[in-house]
Amino acid sequence: MKLTKENVFYSFCAENKPAVSVDAPARMEFETMDCFGNQLRRPEDVMEEIDWDRINPATGPVFVNGAEPGDALKVVIEEIKLDEKGTVCCLNDEGTLGARIDGSHTRVVSVSDGMVHYKAANGMEAEIPVKPMIGVIGVAPADGQDINTGTPGAHGGNMDNTMVGEGAALYFPVAASGALFGFGDLHAVMGDGEIGVSGLEIPANVTVTLEVCKGKAPQYPVLETEDALSIIVSKPTVDEACQAATELMQEMIAERTDLDLPDIVMLMSLVGDLQICQIVDPEKTVRFVFPKKYIPGLTF
Ligand code: CA
Ligand code: ZN
């Protein structure tokens, strides 16, 4: 089954009308627009002329039959096929260095043979290997909340986590009947932090598998790869996000092993990594990443 880019939404909300209902497990392809709603696709397209109501479109939402509050929605990212060009921008007052920039600047950058071919204004060229990832991905929050797709949170959303790529499995806390899952905002490549406010924003076709894990809702999205278990936390400040991500990882390990607290703390201190996802969105996002090989059997 394929969901096209005609099916988009701009806020995660339990009231959203589903684009489609599926029985889990379901394998689905999603066509996604870039975070600008594909409005900056030519070198002459300028930021001043874009329609800000069409920013951060997510494709969906998908109603997953049988997904109820308290369950986890498992999303495996099977394959990401990128378009042949992407857009990166920076502008005054946006991002970590926004106070130093005048006006707005965009570059349309070609992507081929697994490489991003970046050309600077002075003629310098940088060849950057692609590292495809999904910026916005999540489920509806609990009844009464309406969270725009530019904001991250416990429901997922605009987490801009470079680990959300092929092969990763995500677990979201289902808070509304059917989960109402969707995603968009693909990046061909992005650095941790996303300091300039954009990655290489690019349309894509993405295949995912959806599954329901009954009664297993985590507090924040969990991401698992072959090698690591991680938790992704968004809070108003990086400090708060780091504290909460560390506490939640400690609790996840405690629930899954018979290690005592001092050993968990010492192991987390030795091999666990606190990493920044992004520091430019309305809430800041970090991840705590723990390598699974040091605790046999550690898994979501
Ligand atoms: Ca984003
Ligand atoms: Zn983006």
PDB file of C-alpha atoms and ligand atoms in Angstrom:
ATOM      1  CA  MET A   1       0.000   0.000   0.000  1.00  0.00           C
ATOM      2  CA  LYS A   2       1.205   3.507  -0.862  1.00  0.00           C
ATOM      3  CA  LEU A   3       0.178   6.782   0.726  1.00  0.00           C
ATOM      4  CA  THR A   4       0.837   9.768  -1.571  1.00  0.00           C
ATOM      5  CA  LYS A   5       1.805  13.316  -0.691  1.00  0.00           C
ATOM      6  CA  GLU A   6      -1.790  14.433  -1.241  1.00  0.00           C
ATOM      7  CA  ASN A   7      -2.419  12.994   2.248  1.00  0.00           C
ATOM      8  CA  VAL A   8      -0.681  15.440   4.563  1.00  0.00           C
ATOM      9  CA  PHE A   9      -1.314  16.954   7.969  1.00  0.00           C
ATOM     10  CA  TYR A  10       0.332  19.795   9.877  1.00  0.00           C
ATOM     11  CA  SER A  11      -0.369  18.901  13.498  1.00  0.00           C
ATOM     12  CA  PHE A  12      -0.430  15.690  15.510  1.00  0.00           C
ATOM     13  CA  CYS A  13      -3.916  15.508  17.009  1.00  0.00           C
ATOM     14  CA  ALA A  14      -6.413  12.812  18.054  1.00  0.00           C
ATOM     15  CA  GLU A  15      -9.133  14.628  16.059  1.00  0.00           C
ATOM     16  CA  ASN A  16      -7.358  14.248  12.707  1.00  0.00           C
ATOM     17  CA  LYS A  17      -9.288  12.331  10.078  1.00  0.00           C
ATOM     18  CA  PRO A  18      -7.276   9.250   9.085  1.00  0.00           C
ATOM     19  CA  ALA A  19      -6.028   9.066   5.492  1.00  0.00           C
ATOM     20  CA  VAL A  20      -6.234   5.278   5.677  1.00  0.00           C
ATOM     21  CA  SER A  21      -6.876   2.446   8.151  1.00  0.00           C
ATOM     22  CA  VAL A  22      -4.636  -0.628   8.225  1.00  0.00           C
ATOM     23  CA  ASP A  23      -4.394  -3.941  10.050  1.00  0.00           C
ATOM     24  CA  ALA A  24      -1.036  -4.477  11.756  1.00  0.00           C
ATOM     25  CA  PRO A  25       1.474  -5.708  10.899  1.00  0.00           C
ATOM     26  CA  ALA A  26       1.366  -3.521   7.797  1.00  0.00           C
ATOM     27  CA  ARG A  27       4.074  -2.723   5.279  1.00  0.00           C
ATOM     28  CA  MET A  28       3.464   0.671   3.662  1.00  0.00           C
ATOM     29  CA  GLU A  29       5.154   3.121   1.354  1.00  0.00           C
ATOM     30  CA  PHE A  30       4.888   6.853   2.077  1.00  0.00           C
ATOM     31  CA  GLU A  31       5.563   9.641  -0.382  1.00  0.00           C
ATOM     32  CA  THR A  32       6.842  12.638   1.592  1.00  0.00           C
ATOM     33  CA  MET A  33       7.357  16.305   0.800  1.00  0.00           C
ATOM     34  CA  ASP A  34      10.298  18.230   2.180  1.00  0.00           C
ATOM     35  CA  CYS A  35       9.850  20.482   5.237  1.00  0.00           C
ATOM     36  CA  PHE A  36       9.099  23.475   2.971  1.00  0.00           C
ATOM     37  CA  GLY A  37       6.183  21.660   1.329  1.00  0.00           C
ATOM     38  CA  ASN A  38       8.394  21.391  -1.790  1.00  0.00           C
ATOM     39  CA  GLN A  39       8.200  25.183  -2.273  1.00  0.00           C
ATOM     40  CA  LEU A  40      11.964  25.787  -2.615  1.00  0.00           C
ATOM     41  CA  ARG A  41      12.972  23.518  -5.501  1.00  0.00           C
ATOM     42  CA  ARG A  42      14.719  25.947  -7.875  1.00  0.00           C
ATOM     43  CA  PRO A  43      17.706  28.226  -7.174  1.00  0.00           C
ATOM     44  CA  GLU A  44      15.489  31.264  -7.798  1.00  0.00           C
ATOM     45  CA  ASP A  45      12.883  30.202  -5.194  1.00  0.00           C
ATOM     46  CA  VAL A  46      13.205  32.445  -2.145  1.00  0.00           C
ATOM     47  CA  MET A  47      12.202  31.998   1.443  1.00  0.00           C
ATOM     48  CA  GLU A  48      10.372  35.361   1.508  1.00  0.00           C
ATOM     49  CA  GLU A  49       7.758  33.985  -0.890  1.00  0.00           C
ATOM     50  CA  ILE A  50       6.890  30.708   0.750  1.00  0.00           C
ATOM     51  CA  ASP A  51       3.538  29.964   2.315  1.00  0.00           C
ATOM     52  CA  TRP A  52       4.333  29.326   6.005  1.00  0.00           C
ATOM     53  CA  ASP A  53       1.056  27.420   6.445  1.00  0.00           C
ATOM     54  CA  ARG A  54       2.555  24.635   4.327  1.00  0.00           C
ATOM     55  CA  ILE A  55       5.667  24.050   6.442  1.00  0.00           C
ATOM     56  CA  ASN A  56       6.566  20.610   7.846  1.00  0.00           C
ATOM     57  CA  PRO A  57       3.910  18.490   6.108  1.00  0.00           C
ATOM     58  CA  ALA A  58       3.689  14.920   7.425  1.00  0.00           C
ATOM     59  CA  THR A  59       2.193  12.206   5.240  1.00  0.00           C
ATOM     60  CA  GLY A  60      -0.728  10.391   6.906  1.00  0.00           C
ATOM     61  CA  PRO A  61      -2.258  10.001   9.363  1.00  0.00           C
ATOM     62  CA  VAL A  62      -2.582   6.226   9.406  1.00  0.00           C
ATOM     63  CA  PHE A  63      -5.157   4.659  11.714  1.00  0.00           C
ATOM     64  CA  VAL A  64      -3.685   1.364  12.919  1.00  0.00           C
ATOM     65  CA  ASN A  65      -6.531  -0.976  13.835  1.00  0.00           C
ATOM     66  CA  GLY A  66      -6.197  -2.263  17.381  1.00  0.00           C
ATOM     67  CA  ALA A  67      -3.690   0.363  18.570  1.00  0.00           C
ATOM     68  CA  GLU A  68      -5.019   1.800  21.826  1.00  0.00           C
ATOM     69  CA  PRO A  69      -3.675   4.158  24.506  1.00  0.00           C
ATOM     70  CA  GLY A  70      -1.070   2.293  26.551  1.00  0.00           C
ATOM     71  CA  ASP A  71       0.268   0.335  23.569  1.00  0.00           C
ATOM     72  CA  ALA A  72       3.498   1.000  21.712  1.00  0.00           C
ATOM     73  CA  LEU A  73       3.446   1.528  17.955  1.00  0.00           C
ATOM     74  CA  LYS A  74       6.535  -0.122  16.500  1.00  0.00           C
ATOM     75  CA  VAL A  75       7.763   1.447  13.267  1.00  0.00           C
ATOM     76  CA  VAL A  76      10.597  -0.202  11.353  1.00  0.00           C
ATOM     77  CA  ILE A  77      12.196   1.986   8.681  1.00  0.00           C
ATOM     78  CA  GLU A  78      12.781  -0.456   5.866  1.00  0.00           C
ATOM     79  CA  GLU A  79      13.915   1.695   2.954  1.00  0.00           C
ATOM     80  CA  ILE A  80      14.432   5.384   2.119  1.00  0.00           C
ATOM     81  CA  LYS A  81      14.575   6.473  -1.540  1.00  0.00           C
ATOM     82  CA  LEU A  82      15.638  10.120  -1.850  1.00  0.00           C
ATOM     83  CA  ASP A  83      14.821  12.577  -4.617  1.00  0.00           C
ATOM     84  CA  GLU A  84      17.700  13.855  -6.772  1.00  0.00           C
ATOM     85  CA  LYS A  85      17.916  17.290  -5.205  1.00  0.00           C
ATOM     86  CA  GLY A  86      17.482  18.837  -1.807  1.00  0.00           C
ATOM     87  CA  THR A  87      17.434  22.302  -0.267  1.00  0.00           C
ATOM     88  CA  VAL A  88      19.365  23.781   2.637  1.00  0.00           C
ATOM     89  CA  CYS A  89      18.809  27.252   4.050  1.00  0.00           C
ATOM     90  CA  CYS A  90      19.809  29.675   6.744  1.00  0.00           C
ATOM     91  CA  LEU A  91      18.229  32.960   7.708  1.00  0.00           C
ATOM     92  CA  ASN A  92      18.349  35.919  10.014  1.00  0.00           C
ATOM     93  CA  ASP A  93      17.326  35.206  13.611  1.00  0.00           C
ATOM     94  CA  GLU A  94      16.856  31.470  13.049  1.00  0.00           C
ATOM     95  CA  GLY A  95      19.144  28.778  14.388  1.00  0.00           C
ATOM     96  CA  THR A  96      22.202  29.005  16.593  1.00  0.00           C
ATOM     97  CA  LEU A  97      24.005  31.575  14.415  1.00  0.00           C
ATOM     98  CA  GLY A  98      20.901  33.442  13.227  1.00  0.00           C
ATOM     99  CA  ALA A  99      21.909  36.698  14.929  1.00  0.00           C
ATOM    100  CA  ARG A 100      24.995  36.829  12.666  1.00  0.00           C
ATOM    101  CA  ILE A 101      23.135  36.328   9.370  1.00  0.00           C
ATOM    102  CA  ASP A 102      21.511  39.004   7.234  1.00  0.00           C
ATOM    103  CA  GLY A 103      18.528  38.051   5.105  1.00  0.00           C
ATOM    104  CA  SER A 104      17.843  34.509   3.964  1.00  0.00           C
ATOM    105  CA  HIS A 105      19.922  32.122   1.895  1.00  0.00           C
ATOM    106  CA  THR A 106      19.004  28.866   0.170  1.00  0.00           C
ATOM    107  CA  ARG A 107      20.976  26.377  -1.893  1.00  0.00           C
ATOM    108  CA  VAL A 108      19.426  23.715  -4.078  1.00  0.00           C
ATOM    109  CA  VAL A 109      21.886  20.820  -3.938  1.00  0.00           C
ATOM    110  CA  SER A 110      22.030  17.755  -6.182  1.00  0.00           C
ATOM    111  CA  VAL A 111      22.091  14.262  -4.712  1.00  0.00           C
ATOM    112  CA  SER A 112      23.333  11.309  -6.780  1.00  0.00           C
ATOM    113  CA  ASP A 113      25.283   8.066  -6.414  1.00  0.00           C
ATOM    114  CA  GLY A 114      24.957   8.226  -2.645  1.00  0.00           C
ATOM    115  CA  MET A 115      26.613  11.632  -2.463  1.00  0.00           C
ATOM    116  CA  VAL A 116      25.476  15.188  -1.752  1.00  0.00           C
ATOM    117  CA  HIS A 117      27.250  17.574  -4.136  1.00  0.00           C
ATOM    118  CA  TYR A 118      27.406  20.849  -2.221  1.00  0.00           C
ATOM    119  CA  LYS A 119      28.703  23.950  -4.027  1.00  0.00           C
ATOM    120  CA  ALA A 120      29.635  27.035  -2.017  1.00  0.00           C
ATOM    121  CA  ALA A 121      29.320  30.627  -3.327  1.00  0.00           C
ATOM    122  CA  ASN A 122      33.112  30.873  -3.726  1.00  0.00           C
ATOM    123  CA  GLY A 123      33.181  27.791  -5.948  1.00  0.00           C
ATOM    124  CA  MET A 124      34.396  25.323  -3.347  1.00  0.00           C
ATOM    125  CA  GLU A 125      32.740  21.912  -3.651  1.00  0.00           C
ATOM    126  CA  ALA A 126      32.091  19.520  -0.795  1.00  0.00           C
ATOM    127  CA  GLU A 127      31.210  15.889  -1.547  1.00  0.00           C
ATOM    128  CA  ILE A 128      29.217  14.559   1.397  1.00  0.00           C
ATOM    129  CA  PRO A 129      28.037  10.918   1.712  1.00  0.00           C
ATOM    130  CA  VAL A 130      24.237  10.742   2.128  1.00  0.00           C
ATOM    131  CA  LYS A 131      22.890   9.671   5.514  1.00  0.00           C
ATOM    132  CA  PRO A 132      19.124   9.605   4.930  1.00  0.00           C
ATOM    133  CA  MET A 133      16.949  10.272   7.987  1.00  0.00           C
ATOM    134  CA  ILE A 134      13.420  11.247   8.947  1.00  0.00           C
ATOM    135  CA  GLY A 135      13.015  14.588  10.800  1.00  0.00           C
ATOM    136  CA  VAL A 136       9.300  14.531  11.719  1.00  0.00           C
ATOM    137  CA  ILE A 137       7.729  11.226  12.780  1.00  0.00           C
ATOM    138  CA  GLY A 138       5.164  10.402  15.418  1.00  0.00           C
ATOM    139  CA  VAL A 139       1.693   9.606  16.658  1.00  0.00           C
ATOM    140  CA  ALA A 140      -1.210  11.721  17.948  1.00  0.00           C
ATOM    141  CA  PRO A 141      -0.879  12.937  21.554  1.00  0.00           C
ATOM    142  CA  ALA A 142      -3.673  12.402  24.100  1.00  0.00           C
ATOM    143  CA  ASP A 143      -7.131  13.922  23.561  1.00  0.00           C
ATOM    144  CA  GLY A 144      -7.269  17.685  23.724  1.00  0.00           C
ATOM    145  CA  GLN A 145      -3.694  18.258  22.585  1.00  0.00           C
ATOM    146  CA  ASP A 146      -2.840  19.584  19.174  1.00  0.00           C
ATOM    147  CA  ILE A 147       0.917  19.720  18.506  1.00  0.00           C
ATOM    148  CA  ASN A 148       2.101  21.275  15.242  1.00  0.00           C
ATOM    149  CA  THR A 149       4.471  19.160  13.166  1.00  0.00           C
ATOM    150  CA  GLY A 150       7.332  21.625  13.813  1.00  0.00           C
ATOM    151  CA  THR A 151       7.431  20.742  17.518  1.00  0.00           C
ATOM    152  CA  PRO A 152       8.867  17.575  19.100  1.00  0.00           C
ATOM    153  CA  GLY A 153       7.583  15.869  22.263  1.00  0.00           C
ATOM    154  CA  ALA A 154       6.640  12.596  23.914  1.00  0.00           C
ATOM    155  CA  HIS A 155       4.538  11.798  20.825  1.00  0.00           C
ATOM    156  CA  GLY A 156       7.606  12.126  18.547  1.00  0.00           C
ATOM    157  CA  GLY A 157       7.177  14.943  16.032  1.00  0.00           C
ATOM    158  CA  ASN A 158      10.045  17.156  14.863  1.00  0.00           C
ATOM    159  CA  MET A 159      12.796  15.275  16.719  1.00  0.00           C
ATOM    160  CA  ASP A 160      15.398  15.673  13.932  1.00  0.00           C
ATOM    161  CA  ASN A 161      17.358  12.651  15.156  1.00  0.00           C
ATOM    162  CA  THR A 162      20.089  11.496  12.749  1.00  0.00           C
ATOM    163  CA  MET A 163      19.564   7.907  13.954  1.00  0.00           C
ATOM    164  CA  VAL A 164      16.040   7.748  12.450  1.00  0.00           C
ATOM    165  CA  GLY A 165      17.243   6.045   9.284  1.00  0.00           C
ATOM    166  CA  GLU A 166      17.087   2.715   7.448  1.00  0.00           C
ATOM    167  CA  GLY A 167      17.098  -0.283   9.754  1.00  0.00           C
ATOM    168  CA  ALA A 168      16.031   1.619  12.876  1.00  0.00           C
ATOM    169  CA  ALA A 169      12.986   0.504  14.864  1.00  0.00           C
ATOM    170  CA  LEU A 170      11.030   3.178  16.722  1.00  0.00           C
ATOM    171  CA  TYR A 171       8.531   2.628  19.526  1.00  0.00           C
ATOM    172  CA  PHE A 172       5.988   5.415  20.105  1.00  0.00           C
ATOM    173  CA  PRO A 173       3.553   5.736  23.026  1.00  0.00           C
ATOM    174  CA  VAL A 174       0.062   5.355  21.539  1.00  0.00           C
ATOM    175  CA  ALA A 175      -2.148   8.016  23.175  1.00  0.00           C
ATOM    176  CA  ALA A 176      -5.152   8.054  20.815  1.00  0.00           C
ATOM    177  CA  SER A 177      -7.161   5.207  19.321  1.00  0.00           C
ATOM    178  CA  GLY A 178      -5.513   4.023  16.097  1.00  0.00           C
ATOM    179  CA  ALA A 179      -2.238   5.854  16.912  1.00  0.00           C
ATOM    180  CA  LEU A 180      -2.718   8.239  13.917  1.00  0.00           C
ATOM    181  CA  PHE A 181       0.826   7.786  12.693  1.00  0.00           C
ATOM    182  CA  GLY A 182       2.607   9.873  10.084  1.00  0.00           C
ATOM    183  CA  PHE A 183       5.929  11.344   9.056  1.00  0.00           C
ATOM    184  CA  GLY A 184       7.788  13.691   6.703  1.00  0.00           C
ATOM    185  CA  ASP A 185      10.726  16.119   6.696  1.00  0.00           C
ATOM    186  CA  LEU A 186      13.353  13.790   5.227  1.00  0.00           C
ATOM    187  CA  HIS A 187      16.988  14.858   5.207  1.00  0.00           C
ATOM    188  CA  ALA A 188      19.666  13.533   2.814  1.00  0.00           C
ATOM    189  CA  VAL A 189      22.191  14.510   5.467  1.00  0.00           C
ATOM    190  CA  MET A 190      22.149  16.546   8.692  1.00  0.00           C
ATOM    191  CA  GLY A 191      24.646  17.209  11.453  1.00  0.00           C
ATOM    192  CA  ASP A 192      23.720  16.611  15.096  1.00  0.00           C
ATOM    193  CA  GLY A 193      22.201  19.853  16.385  1.00  0.00           C
ATOM    194  CA  GLU A 194      20.870  21.059  13.010  1.00  0.00           C
ATOM    195  CA  ILE A 195      22.410  24.386  14.040  1.00  0.00           C
ATOM    196  CA  GLY A 196      21.476  26.343  10.915  1.00  0.00           C
ATOM    197  CA  VAL A 197      17.783  25.301  11.215  1.00  0.00           C
ATOM    198  CA  SER A 198      17.758  22.954   8.231  1.00  0.00           C
ATOM    199  CA  GLY A 199      19.287  19.713   7.059  1.00  0.00           C
ATOM    200  CA  LEU A 200      19.440  18.872   3.362  1.00  0.00           C
ATOM    201  CA  GLU A 201      15.645  18.960   3.052  1.00  0.00           C
ATOM    202  CA  ILE A 202      14.409  16.533   0.393  1.00  0.00           C
ATOM    203  CA  PRO A 203      11.284  14.755  -0.870  1.00  0.00           C
ATOM    204  CA  ALA A 204      11.423  10.955  -0.577  1.00  0.00           C
ATOM    205  CA  ASN A 205       9.641   7.621  -0.802  1.00  0.00           C
ATOM    206  CA  VAL A 206       9.923   5.642   2.403  1.00  0.00           C
ATOM    207  CA  THR A 207       8.839   2.086   3.195  1.00  0.00           C
ATOM    208  CA  VAL A 208       7.994   1.239   6.805  1.00  0.00           C
ATOM    209  CA  THR A 209       6.439  -1.663   8.702  1.00  0.00           C
ATOM    210  CA  LEU A 210       3.938  -0.916  11.477  1.00  0.00           C
ATOM    211  CA  GLU A 211       3.245  -3.216  14.393  1.00  0.00           C
ATOM    212  CA  VAL A 212       1.373  -2.890  17.700  1.00  0.00           C
ATOM    213  CA  CYS A 213       3.033  -3.932  20.981  1.00  0.00           C
ATOM    214  CA  LYS A 214       0.149  -4.285  23.446  1.00  0.00           C
ATOM    215  CA  GLY A 215       0.585  -2.499  26.780  1.00  0.00           C
ATOM    216  CA  LYS A 216       4.182  -1.465  26.094  1.00  0.00           C
ATOM    217  CA  ALA A 217       3.921   2.331  25.714  1.00  0.00           C
ATOM    218  CA  PRO A 218       7.232   4.008  26.600  1.00  0.00           C
ATOM    219  CA  GLN A 219       7.195   7.515  28.142  1.00  0.00           C
ATOM    220  CA  TYR A 220       9.161   8.964  25.207  1.00  0.00           C
ATOM    221  CA  PRO A 221      10.002   7.456  21.804  1.00  0.00           C
ATOM    222  CA  VAL A 222      12.509   4.613  21.968  1.00  0.00           C
ATOM    223  CA  LEU A 223      14.819   3.847  19.035  1.00  0.00           C
ATOM    224  CA  GLU A 224      16.530   0.496  18.644  1.00  0.00           C
ATOM    225  CA  THR A 225      19.166  -0.554  16.122  1.00  0.00           C
ATOM    226  CA  GLU A 226      21.135  -3.775  15.805  1.00  0.00           C
ATOM    227  CA  ASP A 227      23.750  -2.340  18.157  1.00  0.00           C
ATOM    228  CA  ALA A 228      22.033   0.097  20.481  1.00  0.00           C
ATOM    229  CA  LEU A 229      18.971   0.931  22.519  1.00  0.00           C
ATOM    230  CA  SER A 230      18.179   4.637  22.847  1.00  0.00           C
ATOM    231  CA  ILE A 231      15.556   6.978  24.210  1.00  0.00           C
ATOM    232  CA  ILE A 232      14.675  10.299  22.535  1.00  0.00           C
ATOM    233  CA  VAL A 233      13.555  13.101  24.854  1.00  0.00           C
ATOM    234  CA  SER A 234      12.422  16.651  24.046  1.00  0.00           C
ATOM    235  CA  LYS A 235      12.198  19.399  26.692  1.00  0.00           C
ATOM    236  CA  PRO A 236      12.303  23.216  26.748  1.00  0.00           C
ATOM    237  CA  THR A 237      16.065  23.131  27.451  1.00  0.00           C
ATOM    238  CA  VAL A 238      18.914  20.756  26.555  1.00  0.00           C
ATOM    239  CA  ASP A 239      19.739  20.411  30.281  1.00  0.00           C
ATOM    240  CA  GLU A 240      16.234  19.206  31.113  1.00  0.00           C
ATOM    241  CA  ALA A 241      16.213  16.844  28.129  1.00  0.00           C
ATOM    242  CA  CYS A 242      19.575  15.336  29.175  1.00  0.00           C
ATOM    243  CA  GLN A 243      18.401  14.762  32.755  1.00  0.00           C
ATOM    244  CA  ALA A 244      15.143  13.096  31.669  1.00  0.00           C
ATOM    245  CA  ALA A 245      16.786  10.959  28.942  1.00  0.00           C
ATOM    246  CA  THR A 246      19.374   9.673  31.420  1.00  0.00           C
ATOM    247  CA  GLU A 247      16.727   8.832  34.040  1.00  0.00           C
ATOM    248  CA  LEU A 248      14.554   7.051  31.483  1.00  0.00           C
ATOM    249  CA  MET A 249      17.466   4.979  30.144  1.00  0.00           C
ATOM    250  CA  GLN A 250      18.376   3.965  33.704  1.00  0.00           C
ATOM    251  CA  GLU A 251      14.753   2.885  34.265  1.00  0.00           C
ATOM    252  CA  MET A 252      14.640   0.943  30.969  1.00  0.00           C
ATOM    253  CA  ILE A 253      17.776  -0.999  31.929  1.00  0.00           C
ATOM    254  CA  ALA A 254      16.472  -1.600  35.483  1.00  0.00           C
ATOM    255  CA  GLU A 255      13.171  -2.982  34.174  1.00  0.00           C
ATOM    256  CA  ARG A 256      14.950  -5.385  31.817  1.00  0.00           C
ATOM    257  CA  THR A 257      17.786  -6.742  33.967  1.00  0.00           C
ATOM    258  CA  ASP A 258      18.585  -7.679  37.548  1.00  0.00           C
ATOM    259  CA  LEU A 259      21.509  -5.238  37.702  1.00  0.00           C
ATOM    260  CA  ASP A 260      21.466  -3.026  40.760  1.00  0.00           C
ATOM    261  CA  LEU A 261      21.402   0.761  40.504  1.00  0.00           C
ATOM    262  CA  PRO A 262      25.128   1.458  41.098  1.00  0.00           C
ATOM    263  CA  ASP A 263      26.098  -0.991  38.338  1.00  0.00           C
ATOM    264  CA  ILE A 264      23.602   0.557  35.928  1.00  0.00           C
ATOM    265  CA  VAL A 265      24.916   4.040  36.698  1.00  0.00           C
ATOM    266  CA  MET A 266      28.539   2.942  36.321  1.00  0.00           C
ATOM    267  CA  LEU A 267      27.887   1.111  33.030  1.00  0.00           C
ATOM    268  CA  MET A 268      25.893   4.061  31.670  1.00  0.00           C
ATOM    269  CA  SER A 269      28.752   6.322  32.683  1.00  0.00           C
ATOM    270  CA  LEU A 270      31.328   4.079  30.967  1.00  0.00           C
ATOM    271  CA  VAL A 271      29.654   3.306  27.633  1.00  0.00           C
ATOM    272  CA  GLY A 272      26.390   5.262  27.362  1.00  0.00           C
ATOM    273  CA  ASP A 273      26.331   8.328  25.119  1.00  0.00           C
ATOM    274  CA  LEU A 274      24.170  11.409  25.587  1.00  0.00           C
ATOM    275  CA  GLN A 275      23.885  12.976  22.146  1.00  0.00           C
ATOM    276  CA  ILE A 276      22.176  16.059  20.781  1.00  0.00           C
ATOM    277  CA  CYS A 277      19.501  15.578  18.120  1.00  0.00           C
ATOM    278  CA  GLN A 278      18.547  19.216  17.553  1.00  0.00           C
ATOM    279  CA  ILE A 279      18.759  22.535  19.421  1.00  0.00           C
ATOM    280  CA  VAL A 280      16.766  24.745  17.028  1.00  0.00           C
ATOM    281  CA  ASP A 281      13.140  23.619  17.347  1.00  0.00           C
ATOM    282  CA  PRO A 282      10.535  24.856  19.909  1.00  0.00           C
ATOM    283  CA  GLU A 283      11.710  22.099  22.299  1.00  0.00           C
ATOM    284  CA  LYS A 284      15.261  20.705  22.285  1.00  0.00           C
ATOM    285  CA  THR A 285      15.842  16.999  21.627  1.00  0.00           C
ATOM    286  CA  VAL A 286      18.541  14.679  22.926  1.00  0.00           C
ATOM    287  CA  ARG A 287      19.034  10.915  22.908  1.00  0.00           C
ATOM    288  CA  PHE A 288      20.671   8.579  25.379  1.00  0.00           C
ATOM    289  CA  VAL A 289      22.283   5.726  23.440  1.00  0.00           C
ATOM    290  CA  PHE A 290      23.360   2.519  25.169  1.00  0.00           C
ATOM    291  CA  PRO A 291      25.337  -0.175  23.261  1.00  0.00           C
ATOM    292  CA  LYS A 292      23.422  -3.452  23.678  1.00  0.00           C
ATOM    293  CA  LYS A 293      26.472  -5.742  23.643  1.00  0.00           C
ATOM    294  CA  TYR A 294      27.413  -4.880  27.229  1.00  0.00           C
ATOM    295  CA  ILE A 295      24.128  -6.187  28.646  1.00  0.00           C
ATOM    296  CA  PRO A 296      23.177  -9.525  27.035  1.00  0.00           C
ATOM    297  CA  GLY A 297      19.519  -9.637  26.009  1.00  0.00           C
ATOM    298  CA  LEU A 298      18.962  -5.887  26.365  1.00  0.00           C
ATOM    299  CA  THR A 299      16.196  -4.937  23.925  1.00  0.00           C
ATOM    300  CA  PHE A 300      12.950  -2.943  23.880  1.00  0.00           C
TER     301      PHE A 300
HETATM  302 CA    CA B   1      12.923  19.140  11.149  1.00  0.00          CA
HETATM  303 ZN    ZN B   2      13.925  19.129   7.959  1.00  0.00          ZN
END
